[in-house]
Tab-separated table of C-alpha atoms and ligand atoms in Angstrom:
chain	number	residue	atom	x	y	z
A	1	UNK	CA	99.662	79.243	99.756
A	2	UNK	CA	97.459	77.084	102.009
A	3	UNK	CA	93.635	77.715	101.069
A	4	UNK	CA	92.416	76.302	104.100
A	5	UNK	CA	90.237	78.825	105.618
A	6	UNK	CA	91.536	78.892	109.020
A	7	UNK	CA	89.399	79.836	112.721
A	8	UNK	CA	92.183	82.305	113.496
A	9	UNK	CA	91.871	84.574	110.627
A	10	UNK	CA	88.432	84.427	111.405
A	11	UNK	CA	88.183	85.206	114.668
A	12	UNK	CA	90.510	88.508	114.013
A	13	UNK	CA	88.424	89.816	111.017
A	14	UNK	CA	84.801	88.866	113.493
A	15	UNK	CA	86.685	91.139	116.264
A	16	UNK	CA	86.949	93.330	113.690
A	17	UNK	CA	84.049	93.967	112.574
A	18	UNK	CA	82.397	94.002	115.656
A	19	UNK	CA	84.964	97.327	116.973
A	20	UNK	CA	83.234	98.619	113.775
A	21	UNK	CA	79.857	98.082	114.111
A	22	UNK	CA	80.604	99.768	117.950
A	23	UNK	CA	82.716	102.637	117.145
A	24	UNK	CA	82.185	103.693	113.596
A	25	UNK	CA	79.899	106.692	113.395
A	26	UNK	CA	77.566	106.199	110.958
A	27	UNK	CA	77.831	109.827	110.048
A	28	UNK	CA	81.595	109.474	109.297
A	29	UNK	CA	80.868	106.350	107.232
A	30	UNK	CA	78.198	108.008	105.550
A	31	UNK	CA	80.483	110.886	104.764
A	32	UNK	CA	83.485	108.642	103.614
A	33	UNK	CA	80.785	107.140	100.889
A	34	UNK	CA	79.653	110.621	99.118
A	35	UNK	CA	83.288	111.794	99.707
A	36	UNK	CA	85.970	110.172	97.556
A	37	UNK	CA	88.872	113.129	99.779
A	38	UNK	CA	88.106	112.636	102.731
A	39	UNK	CA	87.729	115.706	105.294
A	40	UNK	CA	90.828	116.403	108.011
A	41	UNK	CA	88.199	116.346	110.993
A	42	UNK	CA	86.014	113.022	109.561
A	43	UNK	CA	90.842	111.256	108.808
A	44	UNK	CA	91.606	112.504	112.610
A	45	UNK	CA	88.413	111.648	114.872
A	46	UNK	CA	88.974	108.566	113.359
A	47	UNK	CA	92.469	107.906	114.004
A	48	UNK	CA	91.543	109.005	116.986
A	49	UNK	CA	88.886	106.248	117.640
A	50	UNK	CA	91.413	103.181	116.584
A	51	UNK	CA	94.993	104.701	118.844
A	52	UNK	CA	91.714	104.857	122.035
A	53	UNK	CA	92.874	101.122	120.944
A	54	UNK	CA	95.725	100.259	120.032
A	55	UNK	CA	94.640	99.772	116.344
A	56	UNK	CA	96.020	104.037	114.629
A	57	UNK	CA	99.295	102.321	113.309
A	58	UNK	CA	98.615	98.506	111.634
A	59	UNK	CA	102.085	99.152	109.596
A	60	UNK	CA	104.242	100.125	112.847
A	61	UNK	CA	106.550	97.795	115.215
A	62	UNK	CA	104.217	97.113	118.236
A	63	UNK	CA	107.929	98.626	119.071
A	64	UNK	CA	106.419	101.776	117.792
A	65	UNK	CA	103.313	101.526	119.246
A	66	UNK	CA	102.030	99.101	116.623
A	67	UNK	CA	99.354	96.363	117.435
A	68	UNK	CA	101.911	94.233	115.905
A	69	UNK	CA	99.806	92.005	113.415
A	70	UNK	CA	100.602	89.618	110.778
A	71	UNK	CA	100.883	90.872	107.417
A	72	UNK	CA	97.457	89.092	106.590
A	73	UNK	CA	95.476	90.598	109.619
A	74	UNK	CA	97.066	93.816	108.980
A	75	UNK	CA	95.120	93.227	105.307
A	76	UNK	CA	91.970	91.525	106.738
A	77	UNK	CA	91.618	95.205	108.757
A	78	UNK	CA	92.360	97.365	106.341
A	79	UNK	CA	89.921	95.102	104.382
A	80	UNK	CA	87.151	95.661	106.743
A	81	UNK	CA	87.805	99.027	107.372
A	82	UNK	CA	86.545	100.235	103.826
A	83	UNK	CA	83.552	97.363	103.385
A	84	UNK	CA	82.465	99.366	106.427
A	85	UNK	CA	83.043	102.651	105.445
A	86	UNK	CA	85.080	104.344	108.157
A	87	UNK	CA	87.756	106.964	106.790
A	88	UNK	CA	91.549	106.226	105.568
A	89	UNK	CA	93.705	108.252	108.219
A	90	UNK	CA	96.673	110.275	107.238
A	91	UNK	CA	98.384	107.979	104.708
A	92	UNK	CA	101.887	110.585	104.418
A	93	UNK	CA	102.134	109.939	107.841
A	94	UNK	CA	101.575	106.565	109.096
A	95	UNK	CA	102.696	104.643	105.425
A	96	UNK	CA	105.627	107.582	104.332
A	97	UNK	CA	106.805	109.429	106.715
A	98	UNK	CA	107.069	107.344	109.728
A	99	UNK	CA	109.243	104.203	108.227
A	100	UNK	CA	111.852	106.547	107.482
A	101	UNK	CA	112.238	108.030	110.795
A	102	UNK	CA	111.897	105.013	111.771
A	103	UNK	CA	114.374	103.721	109.917
A	104	UNK	CA	116.559	106.276	108.983
A	105	UNK	CA	116.332	109.199	112.615
A	106	UNK	CA	117.319	109.682	115.517
A	107	UNK	CA	116.291	109.000	118.629
A	108	UNK	CA	115.365	112.435	118.680
A	109	UNK	CA	113.150	112.821	115.897
A	110	UNK	CA	112.108	109.596	116.200
A	111	UNK	CA	110.228	110.693	120.137
A	112	UNK	CA	109.848	113.845	118.757
A	113	UNK	CA	107.160	113.260	115.390
A	114	UNK	CA	106.048	109.453	116.186
A	115	UNK	CA	103.917	109.174	118.751
A	116	UNK	CA	102.261	112.381	117.789
A	117	UNK	CA	101.781	110.857	114.664
A	118	UNK	CA	100.181	107.637	116.681
A	119	UNK	CA	98.119	109.559	118.243
A	120	UNK	CA	96.366	111.545	115.374
A	121	UNK	CA	97.692	115.000	116.061
A	122	UNK	CA	99.968	116.206	113.322
A	123	UNK	CA	98.870	115.373	109.777
A	124	UNK	CA	101.476	115.563	107.424
A	125	UNK	CA	101.939	116.545	103.312
A	126	UNK	CA	104.397	114.424	100.959
A	127	UNK	CA	106.708	116.848	99.141
A	128	UNK	CA	108.561	115.231	96.609
A	129	UNK	CA	107.304	115.858	93.433
A	130	UNK	CA	107.985	119.677	91.339
A	131	UNK	CA	106.999	121.310	88.163
A	132	UNK	CA	109.843	119.248	86.285
A	133	UNK	CA	110.152	116.270	88.297
A	134	UNK	CA	107.822	113.648	88.647
A	135	UNK	CA	109.391	109.964	86.776
A	136	UNK	CA	112.286	111.216	86.655
A	137	UNK	CA	113.021	112.611	90.689
A	138	UNK	CA	115.835	112.568	90.626
A	139	UNK	CA	115.901	116.019	88.653
A	140	UNK	CA	114.319	118.425	90.812
A	141	UNK	CA	115.711	121.213	92.144
A	142	UNK	CA	114.921	123.035	95.077
A	143	UNK	CA	117.784	123.765	96.676
A	144	UNK	CA	118.556	123.952	100.381
A	145	UNK	CA	121.494	125.521	101.066
A	146	UNK	CA	123.768	126.168	104.737
A	147	UNK	CA	123.176	129.207	107.241
A	148	UNK	CA	125.703	128.669	110.442
A	149	UNK	CA	122.499	125.610	112.311
A	150	UNK	CA	119.782	126.176	109.663
A	151	UNK	CA	118.385	125.494	105.511
A	152	UNK	CA	117.524	128.027	103.924
A	153	UNK	CA	115.125	126.635	100.916
A	154	UNK	CA	113.925	127.979	97.943
A	155	UNK	CA	111.568	126.320	95.191
A	156	UNK	CA	108.676	124.589	94.993
A	157	UNK	CA	106.698	121.450	95.150
A	158	UNK	CA	103.404	120.012	93.697
A	159	UNK	CA	100.935	117.529	93.262
A	160	UNK	CA	100.791	117.904	97.010
A	161	UNK	CA	98.116	115.872	98.234
A	162	UNK	CA	96.242	117.589	101.803
A	163	UNK	CA	99.175	119.527	101.901
A	164	UNK	CA	96.888	122.233	103.320
A	165	UNK	CA	95.781	119.623	105.592
A	166	UNK	CA	99.537	118.863	106.606
A	167	UNK	CA	101.151	120.666	109.999
A	168	UNK	CA	104.455	118.615	108.126
A	169	UNK	CA	105.990	118.628	105.056
A	170	UNK	CA	108.532	115.721	103.806
A	171	UNK	CA	110.471	117.456	101.369
A	172	UNK	CA	113.513	115.816	98.766
A	173	UNK	CA	116.182	118.918	98.559
A	174	UNK	CA	118.799	119.314	96.830
A	175	UNK	CA	122.045	120.247	99.665
A	176	UNK	CA	124.654	119.667	96.557
A	177	UNK	CA	124.563	120.557	93.345
A	178	UNK	CA	127.290	119.768	92.115
A	179	UNK	CA	127.255	116.163	93.390
A	180	UNK	CA	125.761	113.517	90.735
A	181	UNK	CA	122.335	113.971	91.349
A	182	UNK	CA	121.644	111.269	93.092
A	183	UNK	CA	124.051	111.398	95.853
A	184	UNK	CA	123.194	115.383	96.160
A	185	UNK	CA	119.449	115.449	98.089
A	186	UNK	CA	118.564	115.484	101.647
A	187	UNK	CA	115.530	114.214	103.917
A	188	UNK	CA	113.694	117.646	105.403
A	189	UNK	CA	111.505	117.741	107.449
A	190	UNK	CA	110.387	121.085	107.149
A	191	UNK	CA	107.094	122.833	109.364
A	192	UNK	CA	104.349	123.925	107.036
A	193	UNK	CA	103.709	126.965	108.858
A	194	UNK	CA	107.655	128.228	108.884
A	195	UNK	CA	108.181	131.566	107.759
A	196	UNK	CA	107.929	131.955	103.202
A	197	UNK	CA	105.854	128.447	102.381
A	198	UNK	CA	102.768	129.922	100.779
A	199	UNK	CA	100.763	126.986	100.367
A	200	UNK	CA	97.748	127.288	97.164
A	201	UNK	CA	95.381	124.926	96.178
A	202	UNK	CA	95.554	122.878	93.007
A	203	UNK	CA	91.461	121.801	91.627
A	204	UNK	CA	91.365	118.539	90.804
A	205	UNK	CA	88.694	117.470	87.043
A	206	UNK	CA	86.420	115.882	89.855
A	207	UNK	CA	86.502	119.473	91.051
A	208	UNK	CA	88.041	118.933	94.298
A	209	UNK	CA	90.211	119.755	95.985
A	210	UNK	CA	92.951	117.494	97.495
A	211	UNK	CA	95.946	118.489	96.001
A	212	UNK	CA	98.356	121.782	96.315
A	213	UNK	CA	101.494	123.531	94.788
A	214	UNK	CA	103.634	124.655	97.798
A	215	UNK	CA	106.382	127.663	97.238
A	216	UNK	CA	109.672	127.231	99.446
A	217	UNK	CA	111.082	131.028	99.438
A	218	UNK	CA	113.608	131.931	101.954
A	219	UNK	CA	112.558	129.295	104.214
A	220	UNK	CA	114.763	128.657	107.081
A	221	UNK	CA	114.512	125.186	108.071
A	222	UNK	CA	116.984	123.998	111.645
A	223	UNK	CA	119.837	120.729	109.976
A	224	UNK	CA	118.759	119.353	113.091
A	225	UNK	CA	115.430	118.358	110.739
A	226	UNK	CA	117.351	116.478	108.123
A	227	UNK	CA	116.505	112.374	108.432
A	228	UNK	CA	119.838	110.941	107.808
A	229	UNK	CA	122.940	112.622	106.292
A	230	UNK	CA	123.239	114.676	103.803
A	231	UNK	CA	123.645	113.550	100.699
A	232	UNK	CA	121.121	110.512	102.065
A	233	UNK	CA	118.241	111.917	100.250
A	234	UNK	CA	117.796	109.188	98.017
A	235	UNK	CA	118.497	106.071	99.849
A	236	UNK	CA	115.182	107.163	102.288
A	237	UNK	CA	113.177	108.273	98.770
A	238	UNK	CA	113.863	104.602	97.916
A	239	UNK	CA	113.338	102.998	101.492
A	240	UNK	CA	109.675	104.502	101.510
A	241	UNK	CA	109.058	104.302	97.531
A	242	UNK	CA	109.672	100.757	98.550
A	243	UNK	CA	106.562	100.523	101.640
A	244	UNK	CA	104.593	102.674	99.772
A	245	UNK	CA	104.908	100.238	96.869
A	246	UNK	CA	103.992	97.011	99.229
A	247	UNK	CA	101.074	98.383	99.453
A	248	UNK	CA	99.810	99.470	96.352
A	249	UNK	CA	97.255	96.756	94.775
A	250	UNK	CA	94.725	99.400	96.612
A	251	UNK	CA	92.510	96.067	97.564
A	252	UNK	CA	90.106	96.911	100.099
A	253	UNK	CA	89.168	99.822	97.788
A	254	UNK	CA	88.381	97.571	94.574
A	255	UNK	CA	86.090	95.298	96.985
A	256	UNK	CA	84.356	98.800	98.189
A	257	UNK	CA	83.895	99.993	94.730
A	258	UNK	CA	82.804	96.709	92.945
A	259	UNK	CA	81.341	95.913	96.156
A	260	UNK	CA	78.874	99.185	95.431
A	261	UNK	CA	78.656	97.946	91.532
A	262	UNK	CA	76.695	95.108	92.384
A	263	UNK	CA	74.589	96.819	94.796
A	264	UNK	CA	73.353	99.606	91.274
A	265	UNK	CA	73.307	96.334	89.748
A	266	UNK	CA	71.091	94.437	92.289
A	267	UNK	CA	68.599	97.623	92.174
A	268	UNK	CA	68.379	97.482	88.453
A	269	UNK	CA	66.982	94.387	86.614
A	270	UNK	CA	66.506	96.010	83.203
A	271	UNK	CA	70.947	96.600	83.047
A	272	UNK	CA	71.116	92.712	84.045
A	273	UNK	CA	69.776	92.039	80.856
A	274	UNK	CA	72.768	93.919	78.785
A	275	UNK	CA	74.743	90.954	77.994
A	276	UNK	CA	77.521	92.910	76.980
A	277	UNK	CA	78.031	94.836	80.128
A	278	UNK	CA	77.287	91.535	81.728
A	279	UNK	CA	80.186	89.834	80.149
A	280	UNK	CA	82.673	93.033	81.439
A	281	UNK	CA	81.624	92.908	85.546
A	282	UNK	CA	82.569	89.274	85.356
A	283	UNK	CA	85.273	90.188	83.923
A	284	UNK	CA	86.456	92.743	87.139
A	285	UNK	CA	84.962	89.894	89.147
A	286	UNK	CA	87.644	87.554	87.830
A	287	UNK	CA	90.284	90.515	87.993
A	288	UNK	CA	89.345	91.269	91.715
A	289	UNK	CA	89.820	87.616	92.793
A	290	UNK	CA	93.095	87.478	91.144
A	291	UNK	CA	94.204	90.514	92.586
A	292	UNK	CA	93.493	89.290	96.204
A	293	UNK	CA	95.087	85.707	95.338
A	294	UNK	CA	98.497	87.489	93.958
A	295	UNK	CA	98.399	89.859	97.608
A	296	UNK	CA	98.095	86.923	99.444
A	297	UNK	CA	101.070	85.534	97.767
A	298	UNK	CA	102.577	88.599	98.080
A	299	UNK	CA	102.051	88.779	101.984
A	300	UNK	CA	102.399	85.769	102.835
A	301	UNK	CA	105.750	85.707	101.760
A	302	UNK	CA	106.942	89.135	103.164
A	303	UNK	CA	110.444	89.375	104.481
A	304	UNK	CA	110.747	85.902	103.433
A	305	UNK	CA	113.694	85.329	100.096
A	306	UNK	CA	111.344	84.483	97.919
A	307	UNK	CA	109.821	87.963	97.797
A	308	UNK	CA	112.485	88.891	95.617
A	309	UNK	CA	111.458	86.563	92.931
A	310	UNK	CA	109.668	88.554	91.035
A	311	UNK	CA	108.067	92.310	91.602
A	312	UNK	CA	104.962	92.082	93.182
A	313	UNK	CA	105.033	95.898	94.257
A	314	UNK	CA	104.478	97.385	90.394
A	315	UNK	CA	102.787	94.543	90.058
A	316	UNK	CA	100.037	94.358	91.968
A	317	UNK	CA	99.615	99.359	91.510
A	318	UNK	CA	99.750	98.142	87.524
A	319	UNK	CA	96.762	95.280	88.339
A	320	UNK	CA	95.196	97.750	91.434
A	321	UNK	CA	95.059	101.056	89.375
A	322	UNK	CA	93.990	99.811	86.680
A	323	UNK	CA	91.292	97.577	88.051
A	324	UNK	CA	89.527	100.437	90.197
A	325	UNK	CA	89.539	102.451	86.989
A	326	UNK	CA	87.663	100.122	85.160
A	327	UNK	CA	84.826	99.349	88.443
A	328	UNK	CA	84.626	102.950	87.995
A	329	UNK	CA	83.610	103.076	84.352
A	330	UNK	CA	81.629	99.803	84.666
A	331	UNK	CA	79.605	101.834	87.828
A	332	UNK	CA	79.109	105.107	85.513
A	333	UNK	CA	78.216	102.961	82.999
A	334	UNK	CA	75.816	101.014	85.735
A	335	UNK	CA	74.507	104.600	86.873
A	336	UNK	CA	73.133	106.030	82.810
A	337	UNK	CA	71.951	109.357	82.509
A	338	UNK	CA	71.797	109.697	86.711
A	339	UNK	CA	75.679	109.716	86.528
A	340	UNK	CA	75.966	113.603	84.568
A	341	UNK	CA	74.718	115.068	87.749
A	342	UNK	CA	77.312	116.516	89.715
A	343	UNK	CA	77.843	115.158	92.408
A	344	UNK	CA	76.638	115.764	95.233
A	345	UNK	CA	73.655	117.024	94.249
A	346	UNK	CA	73.225	113.377	92.868
A	347	UNK	CA	71.193	111.107	94.263
A	348	UNK	CA	71.127	108.832	97.098
A	349	UNK	CA	72.723	105.360	95.761
A	350	UNK	CA	75.221	108.089	93.271
A	351	UNK	CA	76.621	109.704	95.314
A	352	UNK	CA	80.752	110.041	94.721
A	353	UNK	CA	80.503	107.823	92.189
A	354	UNK	CA	80.881	110.431	89.210
A	355	UNK	CA	83.605	112.598	90.736
A	356	UNK	CA	85.288	109.264	92.732
A	357	UNK	CA	85.518	108.273	88.323
A	358	UNK	CA	87.035	110.957	87.533
A	359	UNK	CA	89.670	111.370	90.824
A	360	UNK	CA	90.371	108.202	89.081
A	361	UNK	CA	92.663	109.184	86.767
A	362	UNK	CA	95.024	110.025	88.480
A	363	UNK	CA	95.881	106.567	90.184
A	364	UNK	CA	97.813	105.423	87.237
A	365	UNK	CA	100.317	107.875	87.708
A	366	UNK	CA	100.489	108.575	91.345
A	367	UNK	CA	103.028	106.240	93.402
A	368	UNK	CA	104.615	106.388	89.868
A	369	UNK	CA	103.359	105.802	86.732
A	370	UNK	CA	101.468	102.710	84.878
A	371	UNK	CA	104.201	103.109	82.391
A	372	UNK	CA	107.432	103.327	85.120
A	373	UNK	CA	106.281	100.472	86.804
A	374	UNK	CA	106.141	98.953	84.376
A	375	UNK	CA	109.566	99.212	82.760
A	376	UNK	CA	110.155	97.680	86.015
A	377	UNK	CA	108.232	94.643	85.930
A	378	UNK	CA	110.181	94.619	82.342
A	379	UNK	CA	114.130	95.305	84.004
A	380	UNK	CA	112.783	92.444	86.674
A	381	UNK	CA	112.060	90.300	84.520
A	382	UNK	CA	114.798	90.519	81.529
A	383	UNK	CA	117.321	91.855	84.499
A	384	UNK	CA	117.865	94.229	82.044
B	401	FAD	C1	96.427	112.451	92.267
B	401	FAD	C2	97.521	113.076	92.459
B	401	FAD	C3	98.366	112.977	93.356
B	401	FAD	C4	99.687	113.480	93.941
B	401	FAD	N1	99.942	113.142	95.159
B	401	FAD	C5	101.814	113.214	94.878
B	401	FAD	C6	101.931	114.289	96.202
B	401	FAD	O1	100.970	113.809	97.768
B	401	FAD	N2	103.707	114.264	96.668
B	401	FAD	C7	104.325	114.438	95.543
B	401	FAD	O2	105.889	113.809	95.766
B	401	FAD	N3	103.533	114.176	94.363
B	401	FAD	C8	102.550	113.600	94.450
B	401	FAD	N4	101.967	113.257	92.855
B	401	FAD	C9	102.496	113.297	91.893
B	401	FAD	C10	103.552	112.305	91.514
B	401	FAD	O3	104.653	111.256	92.298
B	401	FAD	C11	104.105	111.965	89.929
B	401	FAD	O4	102.294	113.272	89.167
B	401	FAD	C12	104.092	110.660	88.580
B	401	FAD	O5	105.609	110.812	89.955
B	401	FAD	C13	104.588	111.434	88.308
B	401	FAD	O6	105.489	112.393	87.392
B	401	FAD	P1	105.123	113.683	86.366
B	401	FAD	O7	103.727	114.414	86.568
B	401	FAD	O8	105.921	115.156	86.511
B	401	FAD	O9	104.547	112.737	85.349
B	401	FAD	P2	106.294	113.285	84.395
B	401	FAD	O10	107.340	111.593	84.160
B	401	FAD	O11	106.506	113.928	83.068
B	401	FAD	O12	105.400	111.956	82.904
B	401	FAD	C14	104.647	112.748	81.470
B	401	FAD	C15	104.373	111.180	80.986
B	401	FAD	O13	105.353	110.047	80.465
B	401	FAD	C16	105.594	108.817	80.598
B	401	FAD	N5	107.104	108.401	81.206
B	401	FAD	C17	107.679	109.621	81.427
B	401	FAD	N6	109.111	109.521	82.367
B	401	FAD	C18	108.482	107.979	81.005
B	401	FAD	C19	110.036	106.788	80.995
B	401	FAD	N7	111.458	106.847	81.413
B	401	FAD	N8	109.174	105.441	80.340
B	401	FAD	C20	107.662	105.716	79.495
B	401	FAD	N9	107.182	106.713	79.749
B	401	FAD	C21	107.009	107.707	80.922
B	401	FAD	C22	104.790	109.154	82.324
B	401	FAD	O14	104.411	107.473	82.553
B	401	FAD	C23	103.136	109.863	82.245
B	401	FAD	O15	102.986	108.771	81.442
B	401	FAD	C24	100.993	113.184	93.077
B	401	FAD	C25	99.918	113.159	91.209
B	401	FAD	C26	98.776	112.938	90.891
B	401	FAD	C27	98.427	113.103	89.814
């Protein structure tokens, strides 16, 4: 790795900062800060502002409307957006389903789905997990039975993030019950407003609604909505999960959280005298620096043979998720009894922190739990 400051990097960062100063509406940034689950209208509004600049899909190849940035530029862009308080865009659309459509979809599917995602016109939800299939995803039971040119889908998905916002769901379904578990799965794009779909809220520990259960009762889905061949769903899912893990350190979010912790401490001289607390803060700062170096290493190796030498995605996921929980706990400690107030009634400096702390219990579960990630790291390291 080269640690010398690169003038090109500084110029790019300044270009992004200038754009954010001019184009990010302050009320959007304020809401993103107070609510850890962004509102759909804010996500859509921000996606459209980014699209007007050609920046809505930083990770897409230029051929599909991406800006053609290097991995480092994408990372800097995300970091600056997070620090400025920009709301997220629809990750299920941009980061999860779009790369699968690009890799396995036919021309019609690409034309139908990629441009509306790019413009912020369609919202997507990920229908993988089921009540009996999470870590052991291949045991999923939602069935799709061929009927003429359609499938009839029956079953249930759960934990569907932003499913209540979704225009479309991308789902893993069982199309062959007799085949080996992985081989009998297909990848379907399902219109979320199809008759027979019921979406029910799951209220999480923070009192918020971002998660859902999705029920399918005789839902008719054209076979033309299947991505890839019948039985190729597991390959599509692996491609998607590899992409998901590649961005799993959540470094920008970690930086934003630490900056907020430091701001809380700066206002509280008494806390700065607490040697135990300040030692823990220093540890979190050191962890963040290490995470940043590791992320930059992974970015600099992206697409090169050396990238396969270590399980970067799993390591970054474990470190990044645990750091979020550590920093969240320190913020709560710094707030003291102010942290006990319900998030929306809390004072300005405390807004959203308690709810965010509670919700981030989930970061070591979603995207593959940390126990599963540790298994993957061990398998890689030990070659078993
Ligand atoms: C906030 C949140 C958002 C989510 N969003 C989505 C979404 O949008 N779409 C979607 O499809 N899914 C989503 N999920 C589901 C998520 O992918 C699963 O929760 C996750 O994969 C774990 O599966 P599970 O909940 O069934 O737990 P289980 O698989 O039942 O695991 C229970 C416990 O056992 C441990 N465990 C399981 N197997 C092993 C093993 N082999 N070795 C060691 N330990 C093991 C796990 O680590 C965990 O601690 C979301 C989950 C959460 C919490």
